mmCIF file of C-alpha atoms in Angstrom:
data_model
loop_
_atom_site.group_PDB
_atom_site.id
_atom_site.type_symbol
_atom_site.label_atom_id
_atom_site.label_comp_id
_atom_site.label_asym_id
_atom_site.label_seq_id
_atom_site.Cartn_x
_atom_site.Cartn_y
_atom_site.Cartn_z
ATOM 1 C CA UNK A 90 100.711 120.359 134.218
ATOM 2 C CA UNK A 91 97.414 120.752 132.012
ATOM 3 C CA UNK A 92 94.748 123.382 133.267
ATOM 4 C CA UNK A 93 93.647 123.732 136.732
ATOM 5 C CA UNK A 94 90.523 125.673 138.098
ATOM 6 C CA UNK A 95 90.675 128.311 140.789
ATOM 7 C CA UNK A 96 91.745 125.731 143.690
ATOM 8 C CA UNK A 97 94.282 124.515 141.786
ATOM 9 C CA UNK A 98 92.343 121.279 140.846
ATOM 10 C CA UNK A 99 93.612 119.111 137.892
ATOM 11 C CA UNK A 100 91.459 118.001 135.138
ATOM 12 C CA UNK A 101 92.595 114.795 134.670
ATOM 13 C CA UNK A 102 94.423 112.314 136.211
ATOM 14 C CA UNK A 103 98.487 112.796 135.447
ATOM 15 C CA UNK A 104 101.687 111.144 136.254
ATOM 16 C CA UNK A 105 103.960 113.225 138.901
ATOM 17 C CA UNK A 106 107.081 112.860 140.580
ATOM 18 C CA UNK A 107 105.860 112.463 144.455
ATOM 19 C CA UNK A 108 108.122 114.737 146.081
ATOM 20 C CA UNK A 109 108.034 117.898 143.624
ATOM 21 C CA UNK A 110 104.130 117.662 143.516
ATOM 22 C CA UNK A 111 104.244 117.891 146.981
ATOM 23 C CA UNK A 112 106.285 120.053 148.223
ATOM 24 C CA UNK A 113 104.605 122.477 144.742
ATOM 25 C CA UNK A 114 101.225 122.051 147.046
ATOM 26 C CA UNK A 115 102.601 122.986 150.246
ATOM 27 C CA UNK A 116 104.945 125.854 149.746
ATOM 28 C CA UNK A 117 104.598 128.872 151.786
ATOM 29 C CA UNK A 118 101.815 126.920 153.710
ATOM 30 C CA UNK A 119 101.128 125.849 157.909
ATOM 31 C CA UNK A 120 101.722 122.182 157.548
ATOM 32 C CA UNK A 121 100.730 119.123 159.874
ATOM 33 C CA UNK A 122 102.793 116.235 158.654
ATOM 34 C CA UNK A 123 102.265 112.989 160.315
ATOM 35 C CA UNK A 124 104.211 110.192 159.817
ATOM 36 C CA UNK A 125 107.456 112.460 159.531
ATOM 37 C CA UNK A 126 110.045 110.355 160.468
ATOM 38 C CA UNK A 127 109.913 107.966 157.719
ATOM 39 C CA UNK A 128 109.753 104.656 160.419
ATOM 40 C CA UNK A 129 111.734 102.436 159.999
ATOM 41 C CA UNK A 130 114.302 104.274 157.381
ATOM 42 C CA UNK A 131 114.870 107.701 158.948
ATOM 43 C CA UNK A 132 118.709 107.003 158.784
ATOM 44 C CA UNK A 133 118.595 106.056 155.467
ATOM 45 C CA UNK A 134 116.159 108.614 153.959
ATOM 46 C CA UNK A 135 118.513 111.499 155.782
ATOM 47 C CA UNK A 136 121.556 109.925 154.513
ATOM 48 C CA UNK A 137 120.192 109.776 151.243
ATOM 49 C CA UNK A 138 118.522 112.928 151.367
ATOM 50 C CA UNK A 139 115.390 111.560 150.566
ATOM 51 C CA UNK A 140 113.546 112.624 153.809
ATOM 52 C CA UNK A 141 110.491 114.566 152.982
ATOM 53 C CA UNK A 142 110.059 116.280 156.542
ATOM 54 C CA UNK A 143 113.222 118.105 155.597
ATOM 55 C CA UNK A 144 112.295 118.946 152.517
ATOM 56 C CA UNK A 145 108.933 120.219 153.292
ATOM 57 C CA UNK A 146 110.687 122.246 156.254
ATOM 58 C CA UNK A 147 112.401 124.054 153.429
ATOM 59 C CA UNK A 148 109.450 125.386 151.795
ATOM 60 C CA UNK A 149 106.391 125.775 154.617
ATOM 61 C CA UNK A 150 105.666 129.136 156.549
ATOM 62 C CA UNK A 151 105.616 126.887 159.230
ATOM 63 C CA UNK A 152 105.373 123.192 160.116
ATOM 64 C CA UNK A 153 104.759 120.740 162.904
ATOM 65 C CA UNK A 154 105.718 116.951 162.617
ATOM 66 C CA UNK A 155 103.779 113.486 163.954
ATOM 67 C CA UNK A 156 104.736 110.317 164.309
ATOM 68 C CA UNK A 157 104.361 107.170 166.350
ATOM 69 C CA UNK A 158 108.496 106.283 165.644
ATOM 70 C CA UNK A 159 110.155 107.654 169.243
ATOM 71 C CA UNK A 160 113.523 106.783 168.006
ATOM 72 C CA UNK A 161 112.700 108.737 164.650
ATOM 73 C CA UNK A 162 111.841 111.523 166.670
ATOM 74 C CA UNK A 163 114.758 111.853 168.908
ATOM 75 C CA UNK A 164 117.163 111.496 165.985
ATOM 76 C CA UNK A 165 115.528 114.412 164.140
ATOM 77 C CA UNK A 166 115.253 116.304 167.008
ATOM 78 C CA UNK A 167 118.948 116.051 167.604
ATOM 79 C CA UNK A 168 119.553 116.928 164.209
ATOM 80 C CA UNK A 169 117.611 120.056 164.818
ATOM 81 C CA UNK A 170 114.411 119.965 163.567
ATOM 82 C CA UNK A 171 112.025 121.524 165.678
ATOM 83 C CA UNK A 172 107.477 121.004 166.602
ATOM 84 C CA UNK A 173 108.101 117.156 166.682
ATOM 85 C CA UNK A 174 105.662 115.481 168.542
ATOM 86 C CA UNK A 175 105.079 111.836 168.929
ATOM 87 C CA UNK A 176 101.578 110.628 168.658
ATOM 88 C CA UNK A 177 98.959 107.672 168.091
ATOM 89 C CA UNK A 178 98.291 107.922 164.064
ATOM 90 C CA UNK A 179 95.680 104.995 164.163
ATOM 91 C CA UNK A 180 93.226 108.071 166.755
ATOM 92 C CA UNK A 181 94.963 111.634 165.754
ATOM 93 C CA UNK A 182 92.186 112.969 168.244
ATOM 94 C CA UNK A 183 94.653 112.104 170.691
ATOM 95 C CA UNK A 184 97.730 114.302 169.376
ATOM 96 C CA UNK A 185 98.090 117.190 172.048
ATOM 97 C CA UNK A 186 97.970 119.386 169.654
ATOM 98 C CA UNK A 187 95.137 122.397 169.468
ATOM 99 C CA UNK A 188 96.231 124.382 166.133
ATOM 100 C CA UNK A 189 94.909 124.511 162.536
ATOM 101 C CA UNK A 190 96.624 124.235 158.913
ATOM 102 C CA UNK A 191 96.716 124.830 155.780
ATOM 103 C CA UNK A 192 97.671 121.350 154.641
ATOM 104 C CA UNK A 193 97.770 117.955 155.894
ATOM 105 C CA UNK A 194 100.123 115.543 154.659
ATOM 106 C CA UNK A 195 100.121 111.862 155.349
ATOM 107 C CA UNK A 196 102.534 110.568 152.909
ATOM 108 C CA UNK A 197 102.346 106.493 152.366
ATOM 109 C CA UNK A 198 101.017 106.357 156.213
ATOM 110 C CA UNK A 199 97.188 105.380 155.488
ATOM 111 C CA UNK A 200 98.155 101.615 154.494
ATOM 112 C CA UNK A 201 99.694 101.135 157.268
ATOM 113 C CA UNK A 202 96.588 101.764 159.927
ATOM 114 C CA UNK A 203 93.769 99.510 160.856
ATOM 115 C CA UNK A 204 91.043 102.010 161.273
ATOM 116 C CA UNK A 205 91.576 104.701 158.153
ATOM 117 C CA UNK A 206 88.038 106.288 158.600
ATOM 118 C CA UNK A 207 88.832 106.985 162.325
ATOM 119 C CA UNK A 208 92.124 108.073 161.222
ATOM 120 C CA UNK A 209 90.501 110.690 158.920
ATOM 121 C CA UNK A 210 87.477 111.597 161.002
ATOM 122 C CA UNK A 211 90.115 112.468 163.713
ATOM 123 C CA UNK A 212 91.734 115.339 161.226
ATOM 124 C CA UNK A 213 89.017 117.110 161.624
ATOM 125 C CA UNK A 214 89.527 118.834 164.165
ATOM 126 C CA UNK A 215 93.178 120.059 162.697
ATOM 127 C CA UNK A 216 90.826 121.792 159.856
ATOM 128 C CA UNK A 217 89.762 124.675 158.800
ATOM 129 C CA UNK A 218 87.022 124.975 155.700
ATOM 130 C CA UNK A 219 89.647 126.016 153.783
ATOM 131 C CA UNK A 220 92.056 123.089 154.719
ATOM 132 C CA UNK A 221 93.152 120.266 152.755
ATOM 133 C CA UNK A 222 94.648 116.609 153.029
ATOM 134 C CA UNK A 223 97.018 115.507 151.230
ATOM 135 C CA UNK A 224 97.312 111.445 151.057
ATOM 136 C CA UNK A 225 100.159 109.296 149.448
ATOM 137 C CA UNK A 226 99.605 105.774 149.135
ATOM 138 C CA UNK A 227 100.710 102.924 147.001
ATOM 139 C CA UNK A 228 98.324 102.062 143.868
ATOM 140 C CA UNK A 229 96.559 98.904 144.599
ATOM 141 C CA UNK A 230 97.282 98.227 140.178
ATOM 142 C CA UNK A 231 100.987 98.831 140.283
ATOM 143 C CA UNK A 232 102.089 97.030 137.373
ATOM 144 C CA UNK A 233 105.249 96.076 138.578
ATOM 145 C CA UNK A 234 103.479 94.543 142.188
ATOM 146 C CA UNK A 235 101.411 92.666 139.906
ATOM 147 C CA UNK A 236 104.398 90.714 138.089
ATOM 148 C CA UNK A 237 106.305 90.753 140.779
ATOM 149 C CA UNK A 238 103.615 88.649 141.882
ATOM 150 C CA UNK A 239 102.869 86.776 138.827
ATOM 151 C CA UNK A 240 106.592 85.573 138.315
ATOM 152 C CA UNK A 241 107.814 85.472 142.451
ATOM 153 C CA UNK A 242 104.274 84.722 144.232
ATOM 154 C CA UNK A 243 104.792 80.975 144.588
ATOM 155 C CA UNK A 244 101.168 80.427 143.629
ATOM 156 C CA UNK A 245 100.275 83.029 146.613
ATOM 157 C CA UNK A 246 102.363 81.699 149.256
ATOM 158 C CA UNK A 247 105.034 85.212 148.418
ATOM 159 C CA UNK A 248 103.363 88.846 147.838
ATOM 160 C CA UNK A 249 106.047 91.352 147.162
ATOM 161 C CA UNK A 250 103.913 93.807 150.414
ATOM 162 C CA UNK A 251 105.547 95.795 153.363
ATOM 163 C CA UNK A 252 105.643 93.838 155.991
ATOM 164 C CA UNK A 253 103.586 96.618 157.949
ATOM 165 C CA UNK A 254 100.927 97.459 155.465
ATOM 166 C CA UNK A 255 97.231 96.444 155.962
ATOM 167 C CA UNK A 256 95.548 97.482 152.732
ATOM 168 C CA UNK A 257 95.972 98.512 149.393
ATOM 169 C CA UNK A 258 93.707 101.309 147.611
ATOM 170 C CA UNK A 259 92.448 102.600 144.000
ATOM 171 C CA UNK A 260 91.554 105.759 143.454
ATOM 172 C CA UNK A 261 87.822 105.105 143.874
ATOM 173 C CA UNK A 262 88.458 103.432 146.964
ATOM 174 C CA UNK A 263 90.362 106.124 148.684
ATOM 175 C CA UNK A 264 87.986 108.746 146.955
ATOM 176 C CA UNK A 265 84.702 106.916 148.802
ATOM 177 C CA UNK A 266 86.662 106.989 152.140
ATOM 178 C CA UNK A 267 87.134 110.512 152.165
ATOM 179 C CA UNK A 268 83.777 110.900 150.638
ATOM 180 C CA UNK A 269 82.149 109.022 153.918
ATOM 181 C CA UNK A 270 84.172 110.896 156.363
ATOM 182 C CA UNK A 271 82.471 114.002 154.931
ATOM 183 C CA UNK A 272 85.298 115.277 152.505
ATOM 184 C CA UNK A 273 85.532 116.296 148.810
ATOM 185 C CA UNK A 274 88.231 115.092 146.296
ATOM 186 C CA UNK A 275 89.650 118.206 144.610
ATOM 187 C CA UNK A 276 93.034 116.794 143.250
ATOM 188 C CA UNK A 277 94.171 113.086 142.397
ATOM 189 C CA UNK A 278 97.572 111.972 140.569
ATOM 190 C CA UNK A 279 99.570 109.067 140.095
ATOM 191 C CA UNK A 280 103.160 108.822 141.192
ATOM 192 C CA UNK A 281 105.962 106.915 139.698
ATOM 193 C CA UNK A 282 108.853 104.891 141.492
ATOM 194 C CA UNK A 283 111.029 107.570 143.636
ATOM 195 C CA UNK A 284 114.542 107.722 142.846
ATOM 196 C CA UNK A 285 115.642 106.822 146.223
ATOM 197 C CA UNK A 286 113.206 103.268 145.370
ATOM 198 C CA UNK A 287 114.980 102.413 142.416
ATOM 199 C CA UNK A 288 118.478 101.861 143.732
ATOM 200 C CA UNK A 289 116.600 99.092 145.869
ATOM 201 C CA UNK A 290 114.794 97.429 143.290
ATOM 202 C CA UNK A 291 116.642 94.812 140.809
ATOM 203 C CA UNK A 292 117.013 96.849 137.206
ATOM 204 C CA UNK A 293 114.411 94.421 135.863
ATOM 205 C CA UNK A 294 111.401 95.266 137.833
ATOM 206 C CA UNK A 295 112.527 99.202 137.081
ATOM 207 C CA UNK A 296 112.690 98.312 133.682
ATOM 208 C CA UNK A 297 109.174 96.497 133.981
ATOM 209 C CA UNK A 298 107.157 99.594 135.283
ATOM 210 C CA UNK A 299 108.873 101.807 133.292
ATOM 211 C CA UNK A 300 107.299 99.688 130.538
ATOM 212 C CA UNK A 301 104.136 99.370 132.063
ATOM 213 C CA UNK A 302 103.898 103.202 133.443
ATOM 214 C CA UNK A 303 104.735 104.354 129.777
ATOM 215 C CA UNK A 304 101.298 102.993 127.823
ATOM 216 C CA UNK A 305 99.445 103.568 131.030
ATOM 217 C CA UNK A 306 99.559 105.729 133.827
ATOM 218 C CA UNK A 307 97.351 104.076 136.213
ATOM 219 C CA UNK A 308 99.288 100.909 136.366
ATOM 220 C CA UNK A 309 102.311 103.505 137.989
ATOM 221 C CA UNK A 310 103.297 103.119 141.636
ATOM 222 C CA UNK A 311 101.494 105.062 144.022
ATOM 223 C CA UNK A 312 98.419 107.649 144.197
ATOM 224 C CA UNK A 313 98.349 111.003 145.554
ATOM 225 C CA UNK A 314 94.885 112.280 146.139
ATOM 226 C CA UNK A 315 93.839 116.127 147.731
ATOM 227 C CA UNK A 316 90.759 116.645 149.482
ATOM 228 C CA UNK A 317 88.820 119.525 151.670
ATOM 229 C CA UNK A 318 85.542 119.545 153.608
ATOM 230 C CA UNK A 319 84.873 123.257 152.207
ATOM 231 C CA UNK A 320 84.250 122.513 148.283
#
């Protein structure tokens, strides 16, 4: 990692593997993570290890879990994780919940809601000044989206997008969100294709970002992006 000031922030923009720089962030800290269950691939992110509620269980002092996905919840409840509760991610200000944490982490959940400023405005009152979010979300210039789409899009008629997802974002865009919900960036990275992504994709389109994400970071998968109202 290259130089960081006193609140950890980096310098420049860099290229990180999403789960180590997260769990690096949030060890030894109270967590809030919403969208914990991983809807709809619980079974296969546990089975493949890849879960990152279980992971981030691992290394937080202490940690409570969100999500809209009842049937997620009940199946990691059962395997014995515990502070699950289910709850409305589009208004968090309904989540019965009355603590504060350290961190928030919302890991690949933002593109999936139709009202992101409400969604972050509603944090708010899970924060301290010394607080921070921590959002995931795919990079709206993924190289390997883009000819995906170039060679597969059927002249627009085929995006290669999530069936659930409602918007894409850059880092400026996601920056001026937080900005207008009255938070400061203090950390942005890019991501690159997770492991447990690969084995999906055809070797081709690994091969093409690989390519891509080599000359230029900012054409990689997904951006990670740390912010607190106290800076």
């Amino acid at each position: 990692f290259p130089s960081h000031d006193r609140r950890g922030c980096i310098h420049r923009y860099i290229l990180v593997d999403r789960r180590e720089y997260i769990l690096r962030r949030c060890t030894g800290k109270r967590i809030l993570h919403l969208g914990c269950t991983d809807h709809p691939y619980t079974a296969e992110s546990l089975q493949a290890n890849a879960l990152l509620h279980a992971h981030l269980s691992k290394v937080a002092s202490s940690i409570v879990g969100v999500d809209s996905d009842l049937t997620g919840i009940q199946k990691l409840t059962e395997l014995g994780f515990g502070n699950l509760l289910l709850g409305d991610l589009e208004d968090p200000s309904t989540i019965n919940l009355q603590d504060t944490f350290d961190i928030i982490i919302a890991g690949e959940v933002i593109e999936h809601l139709t009202n992101p400023g409400k969604f972050i405005e509603g944090l708010s009152r899970f924060m301290t000044p010394e607080s921070e979010i921590l959002l995931a979300t795919i990079n709206a210039y993924s190289v390997m989206r883009f000819i995906q789409y170039a060679l597969r899009g059927r002249g627009g008629r085929a995006e290669p997008v999530h069936p659930d997802h409602v918007a894409y974002y850059s880092i400026a865009t996601l920056k001026k969100m937080l900005e207008k919900s009255g938070l400061t960036m203090i950390e942005c990275a890019f991501y690159d294709l997770a492991k447990e992504h690969r084995a999906y994709n055809r070797a081709v389109w690994n091969i093409a970002n690989d390519l891509g994400v080599s000359f230029f970071r900012q054409l990689a998968d997904g951006i990670v992006m740390v912010a607190s109202r106290g800076v």
